[in-house]
Every structure is written in C-alpha cells, then in structure tokens.
Tab-separated table of C-alpha atoms in Angstrom:
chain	number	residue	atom	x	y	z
F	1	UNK	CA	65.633	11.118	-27.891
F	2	UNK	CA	66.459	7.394	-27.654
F	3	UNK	CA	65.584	7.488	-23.468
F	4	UNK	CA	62.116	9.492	-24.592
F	5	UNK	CA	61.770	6.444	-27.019
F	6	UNK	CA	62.472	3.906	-24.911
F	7	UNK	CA	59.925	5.745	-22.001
F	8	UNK	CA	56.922	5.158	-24.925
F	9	UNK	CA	57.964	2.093	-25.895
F	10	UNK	CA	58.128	0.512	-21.813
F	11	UNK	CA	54.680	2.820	-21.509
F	12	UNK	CA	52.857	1.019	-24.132
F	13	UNK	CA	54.003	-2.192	-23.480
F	14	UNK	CA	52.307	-2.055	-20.152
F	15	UNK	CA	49.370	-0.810	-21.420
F	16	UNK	CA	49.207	-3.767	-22.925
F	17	UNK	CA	49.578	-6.084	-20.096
F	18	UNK	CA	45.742	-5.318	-18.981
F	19	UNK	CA	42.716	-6.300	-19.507
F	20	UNK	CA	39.933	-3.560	-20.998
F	21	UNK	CA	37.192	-4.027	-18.423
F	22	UNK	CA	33.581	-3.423	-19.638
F	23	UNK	CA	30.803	-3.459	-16.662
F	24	UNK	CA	27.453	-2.762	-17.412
F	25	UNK	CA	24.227	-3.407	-14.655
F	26	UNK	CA	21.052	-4.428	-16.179
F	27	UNK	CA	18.480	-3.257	-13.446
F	28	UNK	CA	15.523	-4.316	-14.667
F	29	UNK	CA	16.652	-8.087	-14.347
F	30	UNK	CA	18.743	-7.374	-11.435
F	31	UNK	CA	21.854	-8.932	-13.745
F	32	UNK	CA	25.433	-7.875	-14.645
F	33	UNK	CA	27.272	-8.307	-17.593
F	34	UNK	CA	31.245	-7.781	-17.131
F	35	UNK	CA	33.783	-8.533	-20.276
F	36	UNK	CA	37.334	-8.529	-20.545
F	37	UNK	CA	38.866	-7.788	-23.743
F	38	UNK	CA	42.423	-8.048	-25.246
F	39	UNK	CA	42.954	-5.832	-28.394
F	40	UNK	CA	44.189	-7.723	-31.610
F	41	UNK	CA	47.455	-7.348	-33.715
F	42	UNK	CA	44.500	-5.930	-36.972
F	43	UNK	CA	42.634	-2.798	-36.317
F	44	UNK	CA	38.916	-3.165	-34.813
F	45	UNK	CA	39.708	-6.836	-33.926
F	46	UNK	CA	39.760	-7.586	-30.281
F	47	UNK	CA	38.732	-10.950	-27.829
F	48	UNK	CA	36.379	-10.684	-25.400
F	49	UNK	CA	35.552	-12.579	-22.358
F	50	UNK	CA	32.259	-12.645	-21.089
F	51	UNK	CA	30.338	-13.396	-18.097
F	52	UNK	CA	27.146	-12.484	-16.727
F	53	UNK	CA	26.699	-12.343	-12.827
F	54	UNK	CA	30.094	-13.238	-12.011
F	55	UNK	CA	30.420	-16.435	-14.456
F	56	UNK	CA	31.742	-17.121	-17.597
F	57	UNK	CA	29.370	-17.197	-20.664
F	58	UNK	CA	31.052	-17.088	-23.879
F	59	UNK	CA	33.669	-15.862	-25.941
F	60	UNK	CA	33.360	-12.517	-28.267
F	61	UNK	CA	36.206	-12.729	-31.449
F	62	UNK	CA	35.610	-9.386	-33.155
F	63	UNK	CA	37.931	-10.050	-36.437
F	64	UNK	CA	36.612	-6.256	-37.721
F	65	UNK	CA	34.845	-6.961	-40.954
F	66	UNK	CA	31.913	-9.042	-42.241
F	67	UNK	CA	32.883	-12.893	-42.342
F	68	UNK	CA	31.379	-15.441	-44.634
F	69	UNK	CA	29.213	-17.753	-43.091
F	70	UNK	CA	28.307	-19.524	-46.467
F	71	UNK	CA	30.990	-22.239	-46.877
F	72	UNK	CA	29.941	-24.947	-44.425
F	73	UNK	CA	26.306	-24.463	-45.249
F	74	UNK	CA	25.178	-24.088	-41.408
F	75	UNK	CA	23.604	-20.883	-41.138
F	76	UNK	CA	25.090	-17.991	-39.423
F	77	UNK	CA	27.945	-20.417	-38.240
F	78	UNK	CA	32.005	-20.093	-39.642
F	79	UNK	CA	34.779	-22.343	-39.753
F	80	UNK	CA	37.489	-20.711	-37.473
F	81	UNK	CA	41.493	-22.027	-37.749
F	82	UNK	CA	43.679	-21.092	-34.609
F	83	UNK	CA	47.042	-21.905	-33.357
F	84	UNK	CA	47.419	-21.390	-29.290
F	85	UNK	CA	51.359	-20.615	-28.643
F	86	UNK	CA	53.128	-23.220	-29.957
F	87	UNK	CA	50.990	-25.590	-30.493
F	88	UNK	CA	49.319	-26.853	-34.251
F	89	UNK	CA	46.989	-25.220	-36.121
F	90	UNK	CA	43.062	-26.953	-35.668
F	91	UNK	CA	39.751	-25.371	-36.441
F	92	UNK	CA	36.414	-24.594	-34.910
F	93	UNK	CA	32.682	-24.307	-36.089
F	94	UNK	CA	31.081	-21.525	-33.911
F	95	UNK	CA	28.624	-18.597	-34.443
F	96	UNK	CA	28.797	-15.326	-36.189
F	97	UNK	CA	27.502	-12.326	-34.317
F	98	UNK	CA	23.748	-10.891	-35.654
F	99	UNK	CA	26.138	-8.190	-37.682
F	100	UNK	CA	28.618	-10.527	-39.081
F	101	UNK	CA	31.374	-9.118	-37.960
F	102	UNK	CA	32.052	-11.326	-35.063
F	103	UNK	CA	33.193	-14.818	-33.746
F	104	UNK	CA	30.573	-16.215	-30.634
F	105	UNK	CA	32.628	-19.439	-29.194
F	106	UNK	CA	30.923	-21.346	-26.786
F	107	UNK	CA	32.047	-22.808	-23.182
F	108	UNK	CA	33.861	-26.016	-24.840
F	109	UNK	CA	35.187	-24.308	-28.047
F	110	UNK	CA	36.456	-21.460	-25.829
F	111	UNK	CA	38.779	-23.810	-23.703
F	112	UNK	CA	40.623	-24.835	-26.628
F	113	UNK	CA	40.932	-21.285	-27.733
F	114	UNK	CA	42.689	-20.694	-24.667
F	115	UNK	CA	44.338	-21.932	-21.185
F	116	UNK	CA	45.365	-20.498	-18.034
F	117	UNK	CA	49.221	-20.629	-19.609
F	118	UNK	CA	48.027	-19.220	-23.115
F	119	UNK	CA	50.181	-16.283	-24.027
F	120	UNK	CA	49.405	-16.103	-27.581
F	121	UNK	CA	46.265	-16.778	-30.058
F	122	UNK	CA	46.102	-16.683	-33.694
F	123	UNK	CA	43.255	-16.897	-35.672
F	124	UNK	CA	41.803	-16.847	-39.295
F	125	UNK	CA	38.625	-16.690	-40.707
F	126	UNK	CA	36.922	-16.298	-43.921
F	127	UNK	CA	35.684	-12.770	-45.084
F	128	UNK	CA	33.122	-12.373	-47.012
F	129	UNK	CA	34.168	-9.753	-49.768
F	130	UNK	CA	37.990	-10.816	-49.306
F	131	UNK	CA	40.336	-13.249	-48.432
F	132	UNK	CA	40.744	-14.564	-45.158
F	133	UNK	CA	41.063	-12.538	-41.747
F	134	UNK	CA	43.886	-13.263	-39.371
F	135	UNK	CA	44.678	-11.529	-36.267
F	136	UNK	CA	46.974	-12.444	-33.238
F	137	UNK	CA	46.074	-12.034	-29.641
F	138	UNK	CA	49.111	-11.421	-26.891
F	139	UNK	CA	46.899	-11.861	-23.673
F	140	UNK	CA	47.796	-10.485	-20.102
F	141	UNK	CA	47.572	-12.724	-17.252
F	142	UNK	CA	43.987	-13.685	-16.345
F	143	UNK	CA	44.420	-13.143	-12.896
F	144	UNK	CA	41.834	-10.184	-13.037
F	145	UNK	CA	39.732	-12.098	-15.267
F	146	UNK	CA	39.757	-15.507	-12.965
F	147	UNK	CA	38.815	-12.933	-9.983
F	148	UNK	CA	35.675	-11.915	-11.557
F	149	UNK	CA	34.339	-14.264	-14.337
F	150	UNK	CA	34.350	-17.889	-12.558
F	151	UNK	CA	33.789	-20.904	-14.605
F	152	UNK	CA	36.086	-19.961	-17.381
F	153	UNK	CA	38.154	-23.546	-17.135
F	154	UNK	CA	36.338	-25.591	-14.990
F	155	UNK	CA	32.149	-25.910	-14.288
C-alpha cells in the first residue's frame, strides 16, 4: 500500500512539472494563439502565458471568482499583491478580464510577476462578494515556454 502510495504521489508530482499547452489557429487572419498555463494551489485558478504568432502578449491570472474592480476607482482595473519566492510582498494595478473573473497583466507588470528563476508566485486579490482571493503558483521550468513564446523577458 505505502509503494502504491508513493507510485501516485511521484506520478502527480510530475504531472505537475509541465506546462498545459493550449494551441489554437485563427485562419481567417492567418494568426496563432498558443498559451501555457500552470494550475493554482485554489480550484479554477490557474496562470496563463500568452503569445500570439510565436511572441509573448500578456499574462492571464484566472483567481476563479468575480473580483472587485471598485476600490481604486479605475474602471475594470484591480489592485493585485504578490510575493515571487522569497522575495517581499508589492502590488500591481492591471486589468480584469470582460467576465471578472480574471487578472490581464501586461508586458512590464508580467516581468515582475515572474523571472526565468521564479519557482513560486503568490497572489491576492479582492473579491467582490468576499474577502480576498489568494492562490499560489509552483511553475515548471519555462524551457517549453521560452521555445515557443519569445519576448517573454526581453523585447
């Protein structure tokens, strides 16, 4: 029983170690969209890397319910707090997705979200029924995402 556990356990931990690649071909403007997404620690939350025709484009933070927007008095925009690794806490001011329910963080924002070294992200963000959202992001190596999606660190 404990070697069947400990099979599931190493299984799922390396299931974890990839990227969730998402490729879809717009063919009536000859484009293509690819993401890269690492699941979050909360249920529905996830962080998404995206790039259209091979470079980077933006950030996707789906923190899996409808955040408040209200608080900073800038529209469909949220303050953010996040802590890479180690490192202090700081805060962003980004978009919310047209349903609310997600995080859109531009080219600069996105490179303090993360590095080529980040391992771990945390990050908060108000609700708008309930009390904050925080979810924690273990990321794989972007190896697979630096082969695909170029731009991501550097113009």
């Amino acid at each position: 029983m404990k070697t069947l556990f400990a099979i599931l356990l190493l299984s799922a931990l390396s299931l974890a170690q990839e990227w969730r690649r998402v490729e879809q071909k717009d063919e009536l403007r000859g484009s293509t969209a690819t993401a890269f997404f690492a699941d979050g620690s909360m249920s529905d939350t996830s962080f998404g890397i995206i790039c259209f025709n091979g470079k980077f484009d933006h950030v996707k933070i789906d923190m899996g319910s409808v955040l408040d927007s209200s608080d900073i008095g800038a529209g469909d925009r949220v303050k953010a707090k996040y802590k890479r690794d180690d490192e202090k806490p700081a805060g962003i001011y980004e978009g919310v997705s047209k349903d609310g329910t997600s995080i859109e963080v531009g080219k600069r924002n996105s490179r303090k979200l993360i590095t080529p070294t980040t391992h771990k992200l945390v990050i908060e963000a108000p609700r708008y029924v309930q009390s904050e959202a925080q979810t924690t992001f273990t990321f794989p190596d972007f190896k697979a995402v630096f082969n695909t999606c170029h731009g991501l660190f550097k113009d």
